[in-house]
Short mmCIF file of C-alpha atoms and ligand atoms in Angstrom, two decimals:
data_model
loop_
_atom_site.label_atom_id
_atom_site.label_comp_id
_atom_site.label_asym_id
_atom_site.label_seq_id
_atom_site.Cartn_x
_atom_site.Cartn_y
_atom_site.Cartn_z
CA MET L 1 -0.02 -0.16 -0.16
CA LYS L 2 1.20 3.49 -1.17
CA GLY L 3 0.29 4.89 2.35
CA SER L 4 2.42 2.99 4.70
CA SER L 5 5.41 2.66 1.94
CA GLY L 6 9.23 4.11 2.39
CA GLY L 7 9.99 2.45 5.77
CA GLU L 8 6.83 4.89 6.94
CA SER L 9 4.30 2.82 9.32
CA ALA L 10 0.77 2.42 9.39
CA ALA L 11 0.04 5.21 12.01
CA GLN L 12 2.61 7.61 10.76
CA ALA L 13 0.73 7.02 7.41
CA ALA L 14 -2.63 7.07 8.75
CA ALA L 15 -1.49 10.84 10.64
CA ARG L 16 0.50 12.19 7.45
CA LEU L 17 -2.52 11.14 5.86
CA ARG L 18 -5.55 12.79 7.98
CA ALA L 19 -3.46 16.49 8.03
CA GLU L 20 -3.31 16.38 4.55
CA ILE L 21 -7.16 15.89 4.19
CA GLU L 22 -8.36 18.04 6.84
CA GLN L 23 -6.68 20.78 5.29
CA HIS L 24 -8.06 20.14 2.44
CA ASN L 25 -11.21 19.95 4.02
CA VAL L 26 -10.57 23.12 5.43
CA ARG L 27 -9.77 24.88 1.86
CA TYR L 28 -12.96 23.50 0.24
CA TYR L 29 -15.12 23.54 3.13
CA VAL L 30 -14.29 26.76 5.29
CA TYR L 31 -12.14 29.01 2.32
CA ASP L 32 -14.43 27.50 -1.05
CA ASP L 33 -10.83 27.40 -2.28
CA PRO L 34 -10.28 23.72 -2.94
CA SER L 35 -6.51 22.99 -4.29
CA VAL L 36 -6.60 19.86 -5.53
CA SER L 37 -9.31 18.25 -7.40
CA ASP L 38 -12.29 16.04 -6.21
CA ALA L 39 -10.80 13.04 -7.67
CA GLU L 40 -7.25 13.60 -5.58
CA TYR L 41 -9.43 14.55 -2.55
CA ASP L 42 -11.24 10.80 -3.22
CA GLY L 43 -7.55 9.12 -3.90
CA LEU L 44 -6.79 10.25 -0.55
CA MET L 45 -9.79 9.34 1.16
CA ARG L 46 -9.72 5.61 0.20
CA GLU L 47 -6.32 5.20 1.04
CA LEU L 48 -6.69 6.15 4.44
CA GLN L 49 -9.93 3.91 4.61
CA ALA L 50 -8.19 1.23 3.53
CA LEU L 51 -5.46 1.35 6.25
CA GLU L 52 -7.79 2.07 8.40
CA ALA L 53 -10.09 -0.90 7.85
CA GLU L 54 -6.50 -2.86 7.41
CA HIS L 55 -5.62 -1.60 11.75
CA PRO L 56 -8.89 -0.74 12.88
CA GLU L 57 -6.74 0.08 16.14
CA LEU L 58 -5.69 3.19 14.03
CA VAL L 59 -9.10 4.48 14.11
CA THR L 60 -10.23 7.88 15.89
CA PRO L 61 -13.38 9.34 16.46
CA GLU L 62 -11.77 12.51 14.75
CA SER L 63 -10.59 11.34 11.92
CA PRO L 64 -12.42 12.48 8.68
CA THR L 65 -13.14 8.97 8.02
CA GLN L 66 -15.60 9.39 10.95
CA ARG L 67 -16.52 13.07 10.69
CA VAL L 68 -18.69 15.18 8.55
CA GLY L 69 -17.50 18.44 6.22
CA ALA L 70 -15.85 20.58 8.39
CA ALA L 71 -16.78 23.11 11.53
CA PRO L 72 -18.53 26.04 10.91
CA VAL L 73 -16.76 29.68 10.77
CA SER L 74 -17.52 31.70 13.62
CA ALA L 75 -18.33 34.98 11.53
CA PHE L 76 -21.94 33.16 10.93
CA GLY L 77 -24.07 32.06 14.06
CA ALA L 78 -24.00 28.43 14.77
CA VAL L 79 -27.14 26.52 13.96
CA ARG L 80 -27.60 23.25 16.03
CA HIS L 81 -28.86 20.61 13.70
CA ALA L 82 -32.02 18.63 15.29
CA VAL L 83 -31.25 15.96 13.16
CA PRO L 84 -27.95 15.51 12.04
CA MET L 85 -26.77 16.38 8.73
CA LEU L 86 -24.67 13.65 7.48
CA SER L 87 -22.37 12.91 4.28
CA LEU L 88 -22.75 9.88 1.87
CA SER L 89 -21.07 6.10 1.39
CA ASN L 90 -19.44 6.45 -1.82
CA ALA L 91 -18.94 3.98 -4.78
CA PHE L 92 -16.94 4.15 -7.91
CA ASP L 93 -17.59 0.75 -9.66
CA GLU L 94 -20.28 -1.52 -10.51
CA GLU L 95 -18.47 -3.82 -8.14
CA ASP L 96 -19.32 -1.09 -4.85
CA VAL L 97 -22.87 -1.07 -6.12
CA VAL L 98 -23.78 -5.30 -6.16
CA ALA L 99 -21.69 -4.95 -2.65
CA PHE L 100 -23.87 -1.91 -1.48
CA ASP L 101 -27.31 -3.82 -3.32
CA ARG L 102 -26.53 -6.67 -1.45
CA ARG L 103 -25.86 -5.92 1.47
CA VAL L 104 -29.17 -3.81 1.59
CA THR L 105 -31.17 -7.05 0.18
CA ASP L 106 -29.44 -9.45 2.78
CA THR L 107 -30.12 -7.26 5.92
CA LEU L 108 -33.87 -6.91 4.70
CA ARG L 109 -34.71 -10.20 3.90
CA GLY L 110 -32.87 -10.89 7.29
CA ALA L 111 -35.10 -8.68 9.11
CA GLY L 112 -38.84 -10.00 7.49
CA LEU L 113 -39.21 -6.77 4.65
CA LEU L 114 -37.91 -8.40 1.64
CA GLY L 115 -39.22 -12.12 0.56
CA PRO L 116 -36.15 -14.61 -0.27
CA ALA L 117 -36.73 -13.95 -4.52
CA GLN L 118 -37.13 -10.44 -3.95
CA GLN L 119 -35.40 -7.37 -4.35
CA ALA L 120 -34.53 -3.92 -3.39
CA ASP L 121 -36.32 -0.78 -4.64
CA TYR L 122 -34.90 1.98 -5.08
CA PHE L 123 -35.16 5.88 -5.76
CA CYS L 124 -32.58 7.07 -7.28
CA GLU L 125 -31.46 11.05 -7.99
CA LEU L 126 -29.16 13.09 -9.33
CA LYS L 127 -25.92 13.88 -7.28
CA LEU L 128 -26.34 17.72 -7.49
CA ASP L 129 -22.73 19.24 -7.37
CA GLY L 130 -23.34 22.33 -4.89
CA LEU L 131 -23.38 22.90 -1.17
CA ALA L 132 -25.99 21.10 1.27
CA ILE L 133 -28.45 23.34 3.64
CA SER L 134 -31.00 22.81 5.73
CA LEU L 135 -34.29 25.30 5.82
CA ARG L 136 -36.56 25.14 8.97
CA TYR L 137 -40.07 25.74 8.34
CA GLU L 138 -42.39 26.87 11.30
CA ASP L 139 -45.97 27.25 11.25
CA GLY L 140 -45.49 27.04 7.34
CA ARG L 141 -42.76 30.14 7.36
CA LEU L 142 -38.97 30.07 6.42
CA VAL L 143 -37.59 30.78 9.89
CA GLN L 144 -34.12 29.64 9.75
CA ALA L 145 -31.57 28.40 6.94
CA ALA L 146 -28.26 26.70 7.68
CA THR L 147 -25.56 25.15 6.07
CA ARG L 148 -24.26 21.59 6.82
CA GLY L 149 -21.04 22.85 8.72
CA ASP L 150 -19.74 19.18 10.61
CA GLY L 151 -23.27 17.82 10.55
CA GLN L 152 -23.59 18.18 14.02
CA THR L 153 -23.64 22.01 13.82
CA GLY L 154 -23.85 24.57 10.53
CA GLU L 155 -23.72 28.13 9.99
CA ASP L 156 -27.06 30.35 10.04
CA VAL L 157 -27.27 31.91 6.56
CA THR L 158 -30.95 32.51 6.93
CA SER L 159 -31.23 36.01 5.73
CA ASN L 160 -28.75 34.67 2.48
CA ILE L 161 -30.77 31.88 1.47
CA ARG L 162 -33.79 34.14 1.67
CA THR L 163 -32.73 36.00 -1.35
CA ILE L 164 -32.87 32.91 -3.36
CA LYS L 165 -36.11 32.95 -5.49
CA ALA L 166 -36.64 29.36 -5.46
CA ILE L 167 -36.89 29.05 -2.63
CA PRO L 168 -40.12 29.83 -0.22
CA LEU L 169 -40.79 31.66 2.67
CA ARG L 170 -44.31 30.62 2.77
CA LEU L 171 -45.06 26.48 2.43
CA LYS L 172 -48.33 26.63 0.33
CA GLY L 173 -51.10 24.14 1.60
CA ALA L 174 -51.29 22.41 4.93
CA ALA L 175 -47.95 23.16 6.75
CA PRO L 176 -46.20 21.02 9.86
CA LYS L 177 -45.36 22.95 12.65
CA VAL L 178 -41.96 21.77 12.56
CA LEU L 179 -40.33 20.78 8.81
CA GLU L 180 -36.75 21.45 8.25
CA VAL L 181 -36.15 20.45 4.00
CA ARG L 182 -32.54 19.47 3.53
CA GLY L 183 -31.51 20.37 0.21
CA GLU L 184 -28.89 21.70 -2.33
CA VAL L 185 -28.01 25.02 -3.57
CA LEU L 186 -26.36 25.63 -6.57
CA MET L 187 -25.26 27.19 -9.73
CA ASN L 188 -26.15 26.90 -13.10
CA ARG L 189 -22.74 26.01 -15.26
CA THR L 190 -23.88 29.54 -18.10
CA ASP L 191 -24.55 31.78 -15.15
CA PHE L 192 -21.34 30.77 -13.03
CA GLU L 193 -19.46 31.62 -16.19
CA LYS L 194 -21.12 34.93 -16.70
CA LEU L 195 -20.62 35.08 -12.71
CA ASN L 196 -16.62 34.45 -13.39
CA GLN L 197 -16.09 37.22 -15.89
CA ALA L 198 -17.70 39.76 -14.39
CA GLN L 199 -15.83 39.37 -11.27
CA ALA L 200 -12.45 39.22 -13.36
CA LYS L 201 -13.76 42.22 -15.16
CA ARG L 202 -13.88 44.07 -11.28
CA ASP L 203 -10.56 42.57 -10.49
CA GLU L 204 -12.82 40.36 -8.05
CA LYS L 205 -11.83 36.76 -7.25
CA VAL L 206 -13.07 34.17 -9.57
CA PHE L 207 -14.44 30.73 -8.43
CA VAL L 208 -12.72 27.31 -9.32
CA ASN L 209 -16.23 25.63 -10.51
CA PRO L 210 -20.01 26.44 -10.57
CA ARG L 211 -20.02 24.19 -6.98
CA ASN L 212 -17.27 26.83 -5.48
CA ALA L 213 -19.25 30.14 -6.65
CA ALA L 214 -22.40 28.71 -5.33
CA ALA L 215 -20.90 28.17 -1.81
CA GLY L 216 -18.70 31.54 -2.03
CA SER L 217 -22.06 33.19 -2.84
CA LEU L 218 -23.96 31.50 0.20
CA ARG L 219 -21.67 32.26 2.16
CA GLN L 220 -21.24 35.97 2.14
CA LEU L 221 -21.39 38.20 5.30
CA ASP L 222 -23.27 40.82 3.16
CA PRO L 223 -27.07 39.25 2.03
CA ARG L 224 -26.58 41.80 -0.99
CA ILE L 225 -24.23 40.45 -2.61
CA THR L 226 -25.85 37.20 -2.10
CA ALA L 227 -28.91 38.64 -3.60
CA LYS L 228 -27.28 39.21 -6.65
CA ARG L 229 -25.97 35.78 -7.56
CA PRO L 230 -27.77 33.33 -9.50
CA LEU L 231 -28.15 30.65 -6.77
CA ARG L 232 -31.32 27.67 -7.70
CA PHE L 233 -32.41 24.80 -5.06
CA PHE L 234 -33.09 21.67 -5.40
CA ALA L 235 -35.19 19.51 -2.36
CA TYR L 236 -33.89 16.13 -2.09
CA GLY L 237 -34.65 14.80 1.62
CA TRP L 238 -35.69 16.19 5.49
CA GLY L 239 -34.83 16.14 8.96
CA GLU L 240 -37.03 17.10 11.66
CA VAL L 241 -40.80 16.84 10.79
CA HIS L 242 -43.58 17.05 13.32
CA GLY L 243 -47.36 18.38 14.04
CA LEU L 244 -48.53 17.50 10.50
CA PRO L 245 -52.46 18.23 10.01
CA GLY L 246 -54.37 14.82 9.47
CA ALA L 247 -52.95 11.30 9.58
CA GLN L 248 -49.35 11.96 7.70
CA GLY L 249 -47.48 12.50 11.21
CA GLY L 250 -46.66 8.86 11.06
CA LEU L 251 -44.47 8.74 8.18
CA PHE L 252 -42.21 11.11 9.76
CA ALA L 253 -42.09 9.36 13.01
CA GLU L 254 -41.17 6.51 11.01
CA ALA L 255 -38.08 8.86 8.73
CA SER L 256 -37.21 11.41 11.39
CA ALA L 257 -35.01 10.58 14.33
CA GLY L 258 -36.45 14.21 15.90
CA ALA L 259 -40.49 13.89 15.41
CA ALA L 260 -42.66 12.52 17.86
CA GLU L 261 -45.41 11.68 15.70
CA ALA L 262 -47.48 8.13 16.31
CA SER L 263 -50.07 8.13 13.45
CA GLN L 264 -50.01 5.89 10.56
CA LEU L 265 -49.57 7.13 7.16
CA PRO L 266 -50.65 5.68 3.71
CA GLU L 267 -47.43 6.16 2.14
CA LYS L 268 -44.12 5.37 3.62
CA SER L 269 -41.13 5.73 0.96
CA HIS L 270 -38.70 8.36 0.12
CA GLY L 271 -40.21 9.17 -2.90
CA ALA L 272 -43.83 10.19 -1.46
CA MET L 273 -42.18 12.31 1.16
CA LEU L 274 -40.59 13.96 -1.83
CA ASP L 275 -43.42 14.43 -3.94
CA TRP L 276 -45.21 16.43 -0.51
CA LEU L 277 -42.33 18.58 -0.55
CA ALA L 278 -43.12 19.16 -4.01
CA SER L 279 -46.79 19.95 -3.12
CA LEU L 280 -45.97 22.44 -0.41
CA GLY L 281 -44.32 24.31 -3.28
CA LEU L 282 -40.26 23.45 -2.44
CA PRO L 283 -38.57 22.97 -5.64
CA VAL L 284 -38.06 19.11 -6.39
CA ASN L 285 -35.65 17.68 -9.59
CA VAL L 286 -38.37 15.72 -10.59
CA LYS L 287 -37.82 15.39 -14.07
CA HIS L 288 -34.55 12.93 -13.35
CA ASN L 289 -35.44 11.42 -10.17
CA HIS L 290 -36.26 7.45 -10.84
CA ARG L 291 -37.46 4.64 -9.20
CA ALA L 292 -34.97 1.51 -10.10
CA THR L 293 -35.30 -2.38 -8.40
CA GLY L 294 -32.26 -4.38 -8.03
CA ALA L 295 -28.28 -3.30 -8.89
CA GLU L 296 -29.64 -3.64 -12.66
CA GLY L 297 -31.32 -0.95 -12.16
CA LEU L 298 -29.01 1.46 -10.00
CA MET L 299 -26.59 0.65 -13.33
CA ALA L 300 -29.25 1.00 -15.80
CA PHE L 301 -30.14 4.55 -14.48
CA TYR L 302 -26.15 5.08 -13.83
CA ALA L 303 -25.44 4.79 -17.88
CA LYS L 304 -28.22 6.51 -18.68
CA VAL L 305 -27.17 10.13 -16.97
CA GLY L 306 -24.09 9.46 -17.58
CA ALA L 307 -25.05 9.62 -21.53
CA MET L 308 -26.77 13.04 -20.55
CA ARG L 309 -25.06 14.56 -18.31
CA ALA L 310 -23.10 17.24 -20.58
CA GLU L 311 -26.62 18.18 -21.12
CA LEU L 312 -27.61 19.47 -17.71
CA PRO L 313 -27.49 23.17 -17.18
CA TYR L 314 -25.66 22.27 -13.81
CA ASP L 315 -22.82 19.95 -12.75
CA ILE L 316 -23.31 16.60 -11.42
CA ASP L 317 -20.73 14.51 -9.86
CA GLY L 318 -22.66 11.28 -9.89
CA VAL L 319 -25.81 9.73 -8.82
CA VAL L 320 -27.68 9.03 -5.33
CA TYR L 321 -29.47 5.87 -4.98
CA LYS L 322 -31.78 5.64 -1.51
CA VAL L 323 -33.53 2.59 -0.19
CA ASP L 324 -36.86 3.51 -1.26
CA SER L 325 -38.96 2.47 1.84
CA LEU L 326 -38.77 4.54 4.89
CA PRO L 327 -39.08 1.57 7.65
CA ALA L 328 -36.42 -0.71 5.10
CA GLN L 329 -34.24 2.89 6.14
CA LYS L 330 -34.72 3.00 9.75
CA VAL L 331 -33.61 -0.97 9.50
CA LEU L 332 -30.72 -0.06 7.61
CA GLY L 333 -29.49 2.59 9.62
CA PHE L 334 -26.26 4.25 9.58
CA VAL L 335 -22.49 4.08 10.12
CA ALA L 336 -20.79 6.72 11.63
CA ARG L 337 -21.39 9.52 8.96
CA ALA L 338 -23.39 8.25 6.53
CA PRO L 339 -26.84 6.45 5.88
CA ARG L 340 -26.33 2.46 5.28
CA PHE L 341 -29.74 2.87 3.16
CA ALA L 342 -28.46 5.57 0.62
CA LEU L 343 -24.96 5.18 -1.81
CA ALA L 344 -23.48 8.41 -3.93
CA HIS L 345 -22.25 6.85 -7.34
CA LYS L 346 -19.69 8.74 -8.36
CA PHE L 347 -18.94 9.56 -12.19
CA ALA L 348 -15.24 9.69 -13.05
CA ALA L 349 -12.86 12.80 -12.34
CA GLU L 350 -12.06 13.35 -16.02
CA GLU L 351 -14.11 15.79 -16.87
CA ALA L 352 -14.00 17.78 -13.35
CA THR L 353 -10.28 17.72 -13.49
CA THR L 354 -10.63 19.41 -16.99
CA THR L 355 -12.87 22.55 -15.58
CA LEU L 356 -10.65 23.07 -12.30
CA LEU L 357 -7.34 22.99 -14.77
CA ASP L 358 -9.28 25.16 -17.69
CA ILE L 359 -10.07 27.47 -14.84
CA GLU L 360 -6.78 27.44 -12.82
CA VAL L 361 -5.30 28.62 -16.14
CA GLN L 362 -7.62 31.53 -16.47
CA VAL L 363 -6.77 32.75 -12.63
P1 NAD G 401 -20.17 14.24 -1.22
O1 NAD G 401 -20.30 15.67 -1.74
O2 NAD G 401 -19.41 12.80 -1.59
O3 NAD G 401 -21.93 13.14 -0.80
C1 NAD G 401 -22.60 14.00 0.17
C2 NAD G 401 -23.89 15.26 0.09
O4 NAD G 401 -23.89 15.07 -1.57
C3 NAD G 401 -24.69 15.72 0.68
O5 NAD G 401 -24.06 16.57 1.66
C4 NAD G 401 -25.39 16.42 -0.42
O6 NAD G 401 -24.68 18.11 -0.25
C5 NAD G 401 -24.59 16.21 -1.17
N1 NAD G 401 -26.24 15.87 -2.52
C6 NAD G 401 -26.45 16.32 -4.06
N2 NAD G 401 -27.24 15.56 -4.29
C7 NAD G 401 -27.79 14.74 -3.58
C8 NAD G 401 -29.11 14.17 -3.18
N3 NAD G 401 -29.69 13.72 -4.37
N4 NAD G 401 -29.25 13.69 -2.19
C9 NAD G 401 -28.55 13.56 -1.04
N5 NAD G 401 -27.69 14.26 -1.11
C10 NAD G 401 -27.26 14.74 -1.92
O7 NAD G 401 -19.82 13.54 0.49
P2 NAD G 401 -19.06 15.05 1.32
O8 NAD G 401 -18.91 14.88 2.53
O9 NAD G 401 -20.09 16.38 1.07
O10 NAD G 401 -17.91 15.96 0.31
C11 NAD G 401 -17.09 14.61 0.11
C12 NAD G 401 -16.74 15.38 -1.15
O11 NAD G 401 -16.63 16.28 -1.64
C13 NAD G 401 -15.32 14.68 -1.90
O12 NAD G 401 -15.59 13.23 -2.12
C14 NAD G 401 -14.97 15.51 -2.49
O13 NAD G 401 -15.33 15.06 -4.27
C15 NAD G 401 -15.28 16.13 -2.32
N6 NAD G 401 -14.43 17.39 -1.34
C16 NAD G 401 -13.46 18.28 -2.07
C17 NAD G 401 -12.17 18.63 -1.70
C18 NAD G 401 -11.24 19.41 -2.43
O14 NAD G 401 -10.04 19.93 -1.88
N7 NAD G 401 -11.18 18.98 -3.87
C19 NAD G 401 -12.04 18.59 -0.13
C20 NAD G 401 -13.34 18.30 0.21
C21 NAD G 401 -14.48 17.18 -0.28
#
């Protein structure tokens, strides 16, 4: 293994990799200014994961493999997430996807949620390359918005989020008492190019890619600057949910660790949840979301999205597979930094690296 070569002990290699990854985390999450490509970063992370798998005694709670993102910046108020905002486990090839589907299927069959010949149903989404945000609605009004931060505590970016036109300040219809919507803030490629041209003309900072432009725009101390940036939003999940009118409360009792509702809901799937979020006026990526069964279904979705990726108006860095049934999600549970019921299947990095290098040349 590369990490433990050259006379370096496994412990030394782990310490070196952790220090290097932490540095990249600060540049990426705190300053929105990465110095290596995502593929290089993913390579370091995989090296550390392999080393820790070989030497479990080296795993510490502080290791980047066990944690999400980076601590929030103190310039913003801190928001403690009622339900943690986690990351996603990654797959880089078909073998990883097949292994994920096998783990899911075995667990659900063991729990009696799938018959012996039945395959698992998944909800497939685009992996939008922006930044995760949590929007808190109380009695249908947007009261707070926070970045993911380290997963437990994020930055209060409420004033900035309120400037994004795609995000409703009031929900439509019968809204619950509390609804935390989770989703991605992003910037379209053409908007990013225009922004960079304007920034360059004014001798101001240009961004390496749309993701960094979105993050940098949202994490402005002056919301008037954010208001001028063309930010977009798609919802793909939820955190705390309670106080639903009617019988719908039970869905959230199943789905959200922070929820306390007890009544039962007829529909208990991730897809049904997203339909409901859309009915409240939240932007959901209905055009590309898709249901699939088994590893073959997942690979077909991956191939289809890969073929049309360049035609999308925004960057994606992969697709995400989520076990559709919420009771099944609950049985599958979580590992340290990610749910066991979901998987991010990344695209090969060639395009992303080229974009990064092109822009670097311009800078
Ligand atoms: P991640 O980006 O691999 O996956 C989790 C994130 O995916 C979520 O937080 C959410 O923001 C996003 N997401 C997009 N679409 C989604 C959907 N449909 N459903 C759910 N989530 C969705 O993990 P991460 O922990 O945010 O970041 C790790 C990744 O960030 C690395 O793999 C690397 O690519 C990049 N990174 C790069 C550097 C660098 O220096 N270049 C540094 C740190 C991280």
